[in-house]
């Protein structure tokens, strides 16, 4: 099969010399996960007709499918064509190619060679568009903090994930205000908008690719602009107060606990002292100190206090 594909490919190259070619490339955008059909515009394939489909990889065309002698061959298991595994279908009537469950790896240049009475070629450029997420509108706090606090204007920011081939735009009613598009997929898209607090216009932020769009309407400007920051401040104050109260409470509890402990300890000490006094039998042993005999006075030395 590979040998025949190569043979067909050579035929195609030969055909290039004498064939009728359309230089036009059909541009096709497909959503990731969708299917796409590339048409040959042939109504019926005859026994001796040859149809070869190729995909351009690293500037060389590799055969992915062909029909010859009414036999369909699909090359989706070769090393280079792994990306097409179980995704290719050929219409046996027309030779049209359908790619199912498409992903970014399938973006690129496709060609079909049709050899019947004459030789024709058609080209297709498929660009696969990523799934769009709904853009998010937030208050641009960086802008707002730098502007004067008495200002009646409010800075907003619309952001979206960059999935490729997308444009992010601000609309006022139906008219386009601004738009941005970034080719680097690692950079997410964001677009500012400055509005008045009391603005009654309808604004919307739209993320679109060549196929679809996702729209986020700016519903309530005053809600987004004003109370948010106030409630933020309020909640900050409330949280701070609560923390302070908790700290105070802890300090008071610790103090009380320490005092109680001290008090109990003192009390216990006092009690044990009393006990000593109450229950101690002291035995006093009288000594007569021999060196003080001369004094004639009795000196009593109390010693050896034995506690029971
Ligand atoms: C087809 O797409 C490739 C990239 O996928 C691009 O380089 C090429 O210029 C496109 N061809 C046309 C005719 O637009
Ligand atoms: C978004 O898509 C809808 C159809 O899905 C279309 O009616 C509308 O005009 C589009 N909006 C923009 C701004 O492209």
Coordinates of C-alpha atoms and ligand atoms in Angstrom, one line a residue:
X1 CA 0.0 0.0 0.0
X2 CA 2.8 2.4 0.9
X3 CA 4.5 1.5 -2.4
X4 CA 1.3 2.3 -4.3
X5 CA 0.9 5.5 -2.4
X6 CA 4.4 6.5 -3.4
X7 CA 3.6 5.5 -7.0
X8 CA 0.4 7.7 -6.9
X9 CA 2.4 10.5 -5.4
X10 CA 4.9 10.3 -8.3
X11 CA 1.9 10.2 -10.7
X12 CA 0.7 13.4 -9.1
X13 CA 4.1 15.1 -9.5
X14 CA 4.1 14.0 -13.2
X15 CA 0.5 15.2 -13.5
X16 CA 1.7 18.6 -12.2
X17 CA 3.5 19.1 -15.5
X18 CA 0.4 18.7 -17.7
X19 CA -2.6 19.0 -15.4
X20 CA -5.1 21.7 -14.9
X21 CA -4.4 23.3 -11.5
X22 CA -6.4 25.7 -9.4
X23 CA -4.0 27.9 -7.4
X24 CA -6.7 29.0 -5.1
X25 CA -6.6 27.6 -1.6
X26 CA -9.9 27.2 0.1
X27 CA -9.7 28.6 3.7
X28 CA -11.6 26.6 6.2
X29 CA -12.1 27.3 9.9
X30 CA -13.2 24.4 12.1
X31 CA -14.1 24.4 15.8
X32 CA -12.0 22.0 17.8
X33 CA -13.9 18.7 18.3
X34 CA -16.0 19.3 15.1
X35 CA -15.8 17.5 11.8
X36 CA -14.9 18.9 8.4
X37 CA -15.4 17.6 4.9
X38 CA -13.1 18.6 2.1
X39 CA -14.9 18.2 -1.2
X40 CA -13.4 16.9 -4.4
X41 CA -16.4 18.2 -6.5
X42 CA -16.3 14.9 -8.3
X43 CA -19.8 13.4 -8.8
X44 CA -18.8 9.9 -9.5
X45 CA -15.5 8.0 -9.4
X46 CA -14.8 5.6 -12.2
X47 CA -12.7 2.5 -12.1
X48 CA -9.6 4.1 -13.6
X49 CA -9.8 7.3 -11.6
X50 CA -7.1 8.2 -9.1
X51 CA -7.7 10.4 -6.1
X52 CA -4.9 11.2 -3.6
X53 CA -5.2 13.3 -0.5
X54 CA -2.1 14.8 1.2
X55 CA -1.3 16.8 4.3
X56 CA 1.6 19.1 4.4
X57 CA 4.0 18.4 7.2
X58 CA 7.3 20.2 7.6
X59 CA 7.0 21.6 4.1
X60 CA 6.6 18.2 2.4
X61 CA 3.3 16.5 1.5
X62 CA 2.5 13.1 3.0
X63 CA -0.2 10.9 1.5
X64 CA -3.1 10.3 4.0
X65 CA -5.7 8.7 1.8
X66 CA -6.2 7.6 -1.8
X67 CA -8.7 5.8 -4.1
X68 CA -7.4 3.7 -6.9
X69 CA -9.3 1.1 -8.9
X70 CA -12.2 1.9 -6.7
X71 CA -10.3 0.8 -3.6
X72 CA -10.0 3.2 -0.7
X73 CA -6.8 3.2 1.3
X74 CA -6.4 5.3 4.4
X75 CA -2.9 5.8 5.8
X76 CA -3.6 6.9 9.3
X77 CA -1.2 4.5 11.0
X78 CA 2.1 5.6 9.7
X79 CA 4.5 7.4 12.0
X80 CA 3.8 10.9 10.5
X81 CA 0.0 10.3 10.3
X82 CA -0.6 9.3 13.9
X83 CA -2.6 12.4 14.3
X84 CA -5.2 11.1 11.9
X85 CA -5.7 7.7 13.4
X86 CA -9.4 6.7 13.2
X87 CA -10.4 10.2 12.1
X88 CA -10.4 9.9 8.3
X89 CA -13.3 8.9 6.2
X90 CA -13.4 8.9 2.4
X91 CA -16.7 9.1 0.5
X92 CA -16.6 6.2 -2.0
X93 CA -18.9 8.1 -4.4
X94 CA -17.1 11.4 -4.5
X95 CA -13.7 10.8 -2.9
X96 CA -14.3 13.7 -0.5
X97 CA -12.3 13.5 2.7
X98 CA -13.9 13.9 6.2
X99 CA -11.8 14.5 9.2
X100 CA -13.7 13.9 12.5
X101 CA -13.0 15.1 16.0
X102 CA -10.5 17.6 14.8
X103 CA -7.8 19.2 17.0
X104 CA -5.0 21.7 16.6
X105 CA -2.7 19.2 15.1
X106 CA -4.9 19.0 12.1
X107 CA -4.5 22.6 11.2
X108 CA -2.6 23.1 7.9
X109 CA -2.5 22.6 4.3
X110 CA -4.4 19.8 2.5
X111 CA -4.3 18.9 -1.2
X112 CA -6.3 16.5 -3.3
X113 CA -5.1 15.3 -6.7
X114 CA -7.9 14.1 -9.0
X115 CA -6.9 12.2 -12.1
X116 CA -9.8 11.2 -14.4
X117 CA -10.0 12.5 -18.0
X118 CA -7.7 15.3 -17.0
X119 CA -5.7 16.1 -13.8
X120 CA -7.0 18.5 -11.2
X121 CA -5.8 19.7 -7.9
X122 CA -7.6 21.4 -5.1
X123 CA -6.0 22.9 -2.0
X124 CA -7.5 23.6 1.4
X125 CA -6.1 25.4 4.4
X126 CA -7.7 24.3 7.7
X127 CA -7.4 26.4 10.8
X128 CA -8.7 24.8 13.9
X129 CA -10.3 27.2 16.4
X130 CA -10.2 26.5 20.1
X131 CA -13.3 26.4 22.3
X132 CA -14.2 29.9 23.4
X133 CA -14.9 30.8 27.0
X134 CA -17.2 33.6 28.1
X135 CA -15.1 36.7 28.7
X136 CA -15.0 38.1 32.3
X137 CA -15.5 41.8 33.1
X138 CA -14.0 43.1 36.3
X139 CA -13.3 46.5 37.8
X140 CA -9.7 47.6 37.0
X141 CA -8.5 48.3 40.5
X142 CA -5.1 49.3 39.4
X143 CA -6.5 52.1 37.2
X144 CA -9.1 53.1 39.7
X145 CA -6.7 53.5 42.6
X146 CA -4.4 55.8 40.5
X147 CA -7.3 58.0 39.4
X148 CA -8.6 60.7 41.7
X149 CA -11.2 59.3 44.2
X150 CA -13.7 62.0 43.4
X151 CA -13.8 61.0 39.7
X152 CA -17.2 59.9 38.3
X153 CA -15.4 57.5 35.9
X154 CA -14.7 53.9 36.4
X155 CA -12.2 51.6 34.7
X156 CA -13.2 48.2 33.7
X157 CA -11.3 45.3 32.2
X158 CA -12.6 42.5 30.0
X159 CA -10.4 39.4 29.9
X160 CA -10.5 36.1 28.1
X161 CA -8.4 33.0 27.6
X162 CA -6.5 33.1 24.3
X163 CA -7.3 29.9 22.4
X164 CA -5.9 31.2 19.1
X165 CA -7.5 33.0 16.1
X166 CA -9.5 35.1 18.5
X167 CA -10.3 38.8 18.9
X168 CA -11.6 40.4 22.0
X169 CA -13.7 43.5 21.5
X170 CA -15.8 46.1 23.4
X171 CA -19.1 47.1 21.8
X172 CA -21.3 50.1 22.8
X173 CA -24.6 49.0 21.5
X174 CA -23.8 47.7 18.1
X175 CA -20.7 49.9 17.4
X176 CA -17.2 48.6 17.9
X177 CA -15.2 50.6 20.5
X178 CA -11.9 48.7 20.6
X179 CA -10.5 45.3 19.9
X180 CA -7.4 43.3 20.5
X181 CA -5.9 40.1 19.2
X182 CA -2.7 38.4 20.3
X183 CA -1.0 35.6 18.3
X184 CA 1.0 34.4 21.3
X185 CA -1.2 31.8 23.0
X186 CA 0.6 32.1 26.3
X187 CA -0.7 35.7 26.7
X188 CA -4.3 36.0 27.8
X189 CA -6.4 38.8 26.3
X190 CA -7.6 41.8 28.2
X191 CA -9.1 45.0 27.1
X192 CA -9.9 48.1 29.2
X193 CA -13.0 50.3 29.1
X194 CA -13.6 53.5 30.9
X195 CA -17.2 54.3 31.7
X196 CA -19.2 56.9 33.7
X197 CA -20.9 55.6 36.8
X198 CA -24.2 56.8 35.6
X199 CA -23.7 55.6 32.0
X200 CA -27.0 54.2 30.6
X201 CA -25.5 52.7 27.4
X202 CA -25.4 49.0 26.8
X203 CA -21.9 47.7 26.6
X204 CA -20.7 44.2 25.8
X205 CA -17.4 42.4 25.6
X206 CA -17.2 39.9 22.8
X207 CA -14.7 37.1 22.2
X208 CA -14.9 35.8 18.7
X209 CA -13.1 33.6 16.3
X210 CA -14.0 33.1 12.6
X211 CA -16.8 30.7 13.5
X212 CA -18.4 31.7 16.8
X213 CA -18.5 34.3 19.5
X214 CA -19.0 34.5 23.3
X215 CA -20.5 37.7 24.6
X216 CA -20.5 39.1 28.1
X217 CA -22.9 42.0 28.6
X218 CA -22.1 44.8 31.0
X219 CA -25.4 44.7 32.9
X220 CA -25.1 47.1 35.8
X221 CA -22.3 49.6 35.7
X222 CA -23.0 51.2 39.0
X223 CA -23.1 47.8 40.7
X224 CA -19.8 46.8 39.2
X225 CA -18.1 50.1 39.8
X226 CA -19.3 51.4 43.1
X227 CA -20.5 49.0 45.7
X228 CA -17.9 46.5 44.9
X229 CA -15.1 48.7 46.3
X230 CA -17.2 49.9 49.2
X231 CA -18.3 46.5 50.1
X232 CA -14.6 45.5 49.9
X233 CA -13.7 48.3 52.3
X234 CA -16.6 47.5 54.5
X235 CA -15.7 43.8 54.7
X236 CA -12.1 44.7 55.3
X237 CA -13.1 46.9 58.3
X238 CA -15.5 44.3 59.6
X239 CA -12.9 41.6 59.4
X240 CA -10.4 43.8 61.1
X241 CA -12.8 44.7 63.9
X242 CA -13.6 41.0 64.4
X243 CA -10.0 40.1 64.6
X244 CA -9.4 42.9 67.1
X245 CA -12.3 41.7 69.2
X246 CA -11.0 38.2 69.1
X247 CA -7.6 39.4 70.2
X248 CA -9.1 41.4 73.1
X249 CA -11.2 38.4 74.2
X250 CA -8.2 36.1 74.1
X251 CA -6.2 38.6 76.2
X252 CA -9.0 38.9 78.8
X253 CA -9.4 35.2 79.0
X254 CA -5.7 34.6 79.5
X255 CA -5.5 37.3 82.1
X256 CA -8.5 35.8 84.0
X257 CA -7.0 32.4 83.8
X258 CA -3.6 33.6 85.1
X259 CA -5.2 35.4 88.0
X260 CA -7.3 32.5 89.0
X261 CA -4.3 30.2 88.9
X262 CA -2.3 32.6 91.0
X263 CA -5.2 32.9 93.5
X264 CA -5.7 29.1 93.7
X265 CA -2.0 28.6 94.1
X266 CA -1.9 31.2 96.9
X267 CA -4.8 29.6 98.6
X268 CA -3.4 26.2 98.4
X269 CA -0.1 27.5 99.8
X270 CA -1.9 29.1 102.7
X271 CA -3.9 25.9 103.4
X272 CA -0.8 23.7 103.4
X273 CA 0.9 26.2 105.8
X274 CA -2.0 25.9 108.2
X275 CA -1.8 22.1 107.9
X276 CA 1.9 22.3 108.8
X277 CA 1.0 24.3 111.9
X278 CA -1.9 22.1 112.8
X279 CA -0.4 18.7 112.3
X280 CA 3.3 19.1 113.2
X281 CA 4.5 17.7 116.4
X282 CA 7.7 19.1 117.2
X283 CA 10.0 17.2 119.6
X284 CA 12.4 19.4 121.3
X285 CA 15.5 17.9 122.7
X286 CA 17.3 19.8 125.3
X287 CA 21.0 20.0 125.0
X288 CA 23.3 21.5 127.5
X289 CA 26.1 23.1 125.7
X290 CA 29.2 22.2 127.6
X291 CA 31.1 25.4 126.9
X292 CA 28.4 27.7 128.2
X293 CA 28.2 25.9 131.5
X294 CA 30.5 28.5 133.0
X295 CA 27.9 31.2 132.6
X296 CA 25.7 29.6 135.1
X297 CA 22.9 30.3 132.9
X298 CA 21.0 27.7 131.2
X299 CA 21.1 28.1 127.5
X300 CA 18.7 26.1 125.6
X301 CA 19.4 25.0 122.1
X302 CA 16.5 23.9 120.1
X303 CA 17.4 21.4 117.5
X304 CA 16.4 18.4 115.6
X305 CA 12.9 19.3 114.9
X306 CA 11.3 16.2 113.8
X307 CA 8.2 16.5 111.8
X308 CA 5.7 13.7 111.8
Ligands
LIG1 C1 -2.1 27.8 4.9 O1 -1.7 27.7 6.3 C2 -0.4 27.7 6.5 C3 -0.2 27.4 8.0 O2 -1.0 26.5 8.4 C4 0.2 29.0 6.1 O3 1.6 29.1 6.3 C5 -0.1 29.3 4.7 O4 0.3 30.6 4.3 C6 -1.6 29.2 4.4 N1 -1.8 29.3 3.0 C7 -2.7 30.1 2.5 C8 -2.8 30.1 1.0 O5 -3.3 30.9 3.1
LIG2 C1 -22.2 36.5 17.7 O1 -22.8 35.4 17.2 C2 -24.2 35.6 16.9 C3 -24.7 34.3 16.4 O2 -24.3 33.2 17.2 C4 -24.4 36.7 16.0 O3 -25.8 36.9 15.8 C5 -23.8 38.0 16.5 O4 -23.9 39.0 15.5 C6 -22.3 37.7 16.8 N1 -21.8 38.9 17.4 C7 -20.7 39.5 17.1 C8 -20.3 40.7 17.7 O5 -19.9 39.0 16.2

